Short mmCIF file of C-alpha atoms in Angstrom, two decimals:
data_model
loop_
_atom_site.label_atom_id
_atom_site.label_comp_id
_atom_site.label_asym_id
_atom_site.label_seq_id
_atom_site.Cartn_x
_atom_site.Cartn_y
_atom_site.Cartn_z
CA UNK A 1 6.18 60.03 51.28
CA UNK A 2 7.39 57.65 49.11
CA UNK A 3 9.31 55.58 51.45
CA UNK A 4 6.49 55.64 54.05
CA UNK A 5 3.97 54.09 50.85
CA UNK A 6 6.74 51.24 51.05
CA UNK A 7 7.20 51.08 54.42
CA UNK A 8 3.20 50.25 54.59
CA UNK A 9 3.53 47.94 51.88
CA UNK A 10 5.93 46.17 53.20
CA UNK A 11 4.24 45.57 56.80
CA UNK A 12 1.45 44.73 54.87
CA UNK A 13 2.99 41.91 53.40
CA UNK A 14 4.56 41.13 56.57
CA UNK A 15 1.54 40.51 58.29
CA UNK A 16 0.05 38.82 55.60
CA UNK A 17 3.26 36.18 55.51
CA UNK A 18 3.16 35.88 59.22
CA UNK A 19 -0.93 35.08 59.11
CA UNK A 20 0.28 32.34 56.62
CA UNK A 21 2.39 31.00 59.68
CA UNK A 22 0.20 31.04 62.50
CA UNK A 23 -3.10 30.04 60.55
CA UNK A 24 -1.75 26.30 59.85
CA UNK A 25 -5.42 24.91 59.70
CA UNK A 26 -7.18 27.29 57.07
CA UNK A 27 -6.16 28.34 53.70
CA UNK A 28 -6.73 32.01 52.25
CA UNK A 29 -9.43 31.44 50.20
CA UNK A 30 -11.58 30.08 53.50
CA UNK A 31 -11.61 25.66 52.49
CA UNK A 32 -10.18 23.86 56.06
CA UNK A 33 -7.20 21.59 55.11
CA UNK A 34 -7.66 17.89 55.19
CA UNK A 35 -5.79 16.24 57.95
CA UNK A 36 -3.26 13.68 56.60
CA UNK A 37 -4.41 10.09 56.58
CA UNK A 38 -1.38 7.80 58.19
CA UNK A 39 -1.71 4.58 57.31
CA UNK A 40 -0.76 2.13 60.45
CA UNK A 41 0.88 -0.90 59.66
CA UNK A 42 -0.40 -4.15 61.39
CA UNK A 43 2.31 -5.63 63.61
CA UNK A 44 3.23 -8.96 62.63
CA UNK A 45 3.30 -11.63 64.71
CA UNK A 46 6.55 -12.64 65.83
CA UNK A 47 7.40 -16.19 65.72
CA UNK A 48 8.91 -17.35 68.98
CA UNK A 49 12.16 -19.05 68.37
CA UNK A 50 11.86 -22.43 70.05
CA UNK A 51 15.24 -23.88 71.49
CA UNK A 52 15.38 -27.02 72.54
CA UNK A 53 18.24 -28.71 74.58
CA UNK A 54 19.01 -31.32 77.41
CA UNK A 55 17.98 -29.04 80.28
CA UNK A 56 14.18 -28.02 78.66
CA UNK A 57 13.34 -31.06 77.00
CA UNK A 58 11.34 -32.92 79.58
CA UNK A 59 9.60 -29.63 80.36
CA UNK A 60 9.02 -28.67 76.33
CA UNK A 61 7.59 -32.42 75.34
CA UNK A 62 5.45 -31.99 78.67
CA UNK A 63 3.95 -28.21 77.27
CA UNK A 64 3.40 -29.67 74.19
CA UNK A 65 1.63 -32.57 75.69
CA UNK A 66 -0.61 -29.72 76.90
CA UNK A 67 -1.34 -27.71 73.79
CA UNK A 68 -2.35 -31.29 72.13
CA UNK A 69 -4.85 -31.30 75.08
CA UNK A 70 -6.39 -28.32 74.44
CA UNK A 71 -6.33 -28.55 70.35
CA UNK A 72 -3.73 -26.00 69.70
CA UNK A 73 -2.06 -28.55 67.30
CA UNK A 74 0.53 -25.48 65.35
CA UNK A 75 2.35 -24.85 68.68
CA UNK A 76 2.24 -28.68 69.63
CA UNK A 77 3.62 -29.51 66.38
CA UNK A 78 6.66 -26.96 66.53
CA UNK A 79 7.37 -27.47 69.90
CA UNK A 80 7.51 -31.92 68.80
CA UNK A 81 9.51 -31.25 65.53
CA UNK A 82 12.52 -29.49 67.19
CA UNK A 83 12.11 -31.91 70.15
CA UNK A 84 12.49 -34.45 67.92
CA UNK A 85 15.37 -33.37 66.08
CA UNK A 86 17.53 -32.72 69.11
CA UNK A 87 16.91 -35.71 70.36
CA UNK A 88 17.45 -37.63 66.72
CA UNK A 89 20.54 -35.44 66.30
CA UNK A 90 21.69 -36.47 70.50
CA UNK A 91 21.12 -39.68 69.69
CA UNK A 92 23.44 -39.94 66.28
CA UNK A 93 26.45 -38.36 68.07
CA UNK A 94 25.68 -40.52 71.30
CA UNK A 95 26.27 -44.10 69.08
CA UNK A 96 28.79 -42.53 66.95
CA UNK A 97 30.72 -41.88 70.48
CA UNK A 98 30.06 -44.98 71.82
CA UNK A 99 31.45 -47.05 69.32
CA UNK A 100 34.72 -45.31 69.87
CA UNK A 101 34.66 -45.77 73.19
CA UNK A 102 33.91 -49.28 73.13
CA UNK A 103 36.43 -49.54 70.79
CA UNK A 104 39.14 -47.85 73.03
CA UNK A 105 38.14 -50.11 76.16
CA UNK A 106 38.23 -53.13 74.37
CA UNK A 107 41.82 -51.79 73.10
CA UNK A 108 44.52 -53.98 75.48
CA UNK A 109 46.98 -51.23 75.10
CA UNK A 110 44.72 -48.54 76.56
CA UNK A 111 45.39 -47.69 80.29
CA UNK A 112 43.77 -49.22 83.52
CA UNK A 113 42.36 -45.15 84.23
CA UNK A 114 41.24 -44.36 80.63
CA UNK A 115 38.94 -47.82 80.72
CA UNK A 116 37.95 -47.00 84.44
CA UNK A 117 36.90 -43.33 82.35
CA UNK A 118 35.34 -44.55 79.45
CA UNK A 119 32.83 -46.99 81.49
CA UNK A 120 32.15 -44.45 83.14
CA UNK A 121 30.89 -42.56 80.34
CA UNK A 122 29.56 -45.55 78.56
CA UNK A 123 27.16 -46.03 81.43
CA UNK A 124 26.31 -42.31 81.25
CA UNK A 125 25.80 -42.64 77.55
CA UNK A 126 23.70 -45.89 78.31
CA UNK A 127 21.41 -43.72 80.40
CA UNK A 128 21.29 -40.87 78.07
CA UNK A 129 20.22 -43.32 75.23
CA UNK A 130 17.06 -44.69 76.89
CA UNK A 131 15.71 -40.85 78.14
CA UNK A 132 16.39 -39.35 74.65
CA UNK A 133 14.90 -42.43 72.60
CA UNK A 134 11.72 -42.27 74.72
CA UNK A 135 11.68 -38.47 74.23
CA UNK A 136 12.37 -39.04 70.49
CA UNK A 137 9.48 -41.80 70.09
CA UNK A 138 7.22 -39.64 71.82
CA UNK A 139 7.40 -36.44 69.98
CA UNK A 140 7.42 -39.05 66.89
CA UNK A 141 4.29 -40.21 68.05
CA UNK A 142 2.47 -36.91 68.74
CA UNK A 143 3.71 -35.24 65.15
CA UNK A 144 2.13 -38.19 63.49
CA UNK A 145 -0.92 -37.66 65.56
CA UNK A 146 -1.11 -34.27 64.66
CA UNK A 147 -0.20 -34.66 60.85
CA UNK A 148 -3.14 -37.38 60.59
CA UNK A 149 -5.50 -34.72 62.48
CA UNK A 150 -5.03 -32.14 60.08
CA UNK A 151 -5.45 -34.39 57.20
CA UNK A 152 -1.51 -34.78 56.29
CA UNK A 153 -1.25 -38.58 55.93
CA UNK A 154 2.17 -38.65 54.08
CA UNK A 155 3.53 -37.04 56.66
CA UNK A 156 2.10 -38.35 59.48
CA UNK A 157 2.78 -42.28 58.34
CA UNK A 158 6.98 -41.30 58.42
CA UNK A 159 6.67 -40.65 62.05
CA UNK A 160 4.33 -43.35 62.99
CA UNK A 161 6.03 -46.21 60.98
CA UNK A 162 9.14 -44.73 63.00
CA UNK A 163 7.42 -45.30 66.50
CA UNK A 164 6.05 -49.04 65.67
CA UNK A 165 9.85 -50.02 64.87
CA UNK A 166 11.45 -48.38 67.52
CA UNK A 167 8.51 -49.30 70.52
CA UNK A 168 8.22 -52.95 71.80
CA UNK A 169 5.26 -54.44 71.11
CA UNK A 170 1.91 -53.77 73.41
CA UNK A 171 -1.58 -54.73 72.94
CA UNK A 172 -2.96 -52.60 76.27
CA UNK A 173 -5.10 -50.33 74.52
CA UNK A 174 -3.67 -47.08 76.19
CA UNK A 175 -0.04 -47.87 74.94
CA UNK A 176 1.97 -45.91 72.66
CA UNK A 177 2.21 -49.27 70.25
CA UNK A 178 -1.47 -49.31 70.54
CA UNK A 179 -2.49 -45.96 70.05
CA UNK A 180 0.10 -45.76 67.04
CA UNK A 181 -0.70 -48.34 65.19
CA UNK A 182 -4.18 -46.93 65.26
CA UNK A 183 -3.24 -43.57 63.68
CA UNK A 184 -1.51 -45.59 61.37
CA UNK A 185 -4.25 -47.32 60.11
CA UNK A 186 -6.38 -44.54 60.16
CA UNK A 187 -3.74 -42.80 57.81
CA UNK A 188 -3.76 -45.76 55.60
CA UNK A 189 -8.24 -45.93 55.92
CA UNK A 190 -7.75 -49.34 57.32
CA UNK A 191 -9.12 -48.73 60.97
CA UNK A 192 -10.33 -51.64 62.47
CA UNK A 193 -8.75 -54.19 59.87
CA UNK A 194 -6.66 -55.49 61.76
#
């Protein structure tokens, strides 16, 4: 008798502990359980690494052309900075080369093929300098443009004073001179002065 009391007991509590189990959503005592709040983290944006080199230049000043157009000025401007210090940086290691090989060509002891060699790259390097300056005084040109739009005249005057020493002159109205020494002068409050 004793041992079936226990017995009883002990299925008892059995059943009670496997309730506890399979009843999850209610507690004993009758109160539902809360569901757990999660709190979602916002994805951050991801910044899109821009990388800029000889083969997506053209193509990169051109898109950035396009976001001026439209008044997206942020991805303008990042796309022009890194255009415009590859091409600063290409141009700095083009001059530093070409003085040496100018150097070595002038050099009477230097071989007939090594000269024939160097002009050949001094030519190549003469091309290279006219499409990277032009891409450098461009993006120079549209970084001012967008530093003076959103009000940031210290910054935009370094790049603009940069294009009116490094374009030739121009008084067409649609030239880069033109346009630059404009945003200039707007930077400085002086439009129209002279």
């Amino acid at each position: 008798m004793f041992l079936k009391s226990r017995l009883k007991v002990c299925c008892s509590l059995f059943i009670i502990f496997a309730l506890f189990l399979f009843i999850p959503s209610k507690d004993v005592s009758g109160i539902e359980k809360k569901p757990k709040i999660s709190q979602k983290v916002a994805p951050q944006k991801v910044e899109q690494v821009i990388v800029i080199n000889d083969s997506n230049l053209q193509s990169s000043i051109k898109v950035a052309e396009d976001l001026v157009k439209k008044g997206e000025f942020q991805g303008a401007l990042n796309i022009f900075l890194k255009s415009y210090d590859f091409t600063k940086s290409v141009l700095t290691t083009i001059n530093l080369l070409q003085k040496h090989y100018e150097k070595i060509a002038s050099d009477p002891n230097t071989s007939l093929s090594d000269k024939e060699y160097i002009m050949i790259r001094l030519k190549r390097m003469e091309n290279l300098l006219s499409k990277y300056k032009e891409a450098k005084e461009t993006s120079a040109y549209y970084i001012g443009f967008i530093y003076t739009k959103r009000g940031e005249t210290d910054k935009a005057r370094k790049y603009l004073f940069e294009v009116l020493e490094s374009v030739p002159f121009d008084l067409n109205k649609e030239s880069i001179w033109m346009k630059t020494k404009s945003l200039l002068l707007e930077a400085y409050n002086l439009e129209g002065e002279f």
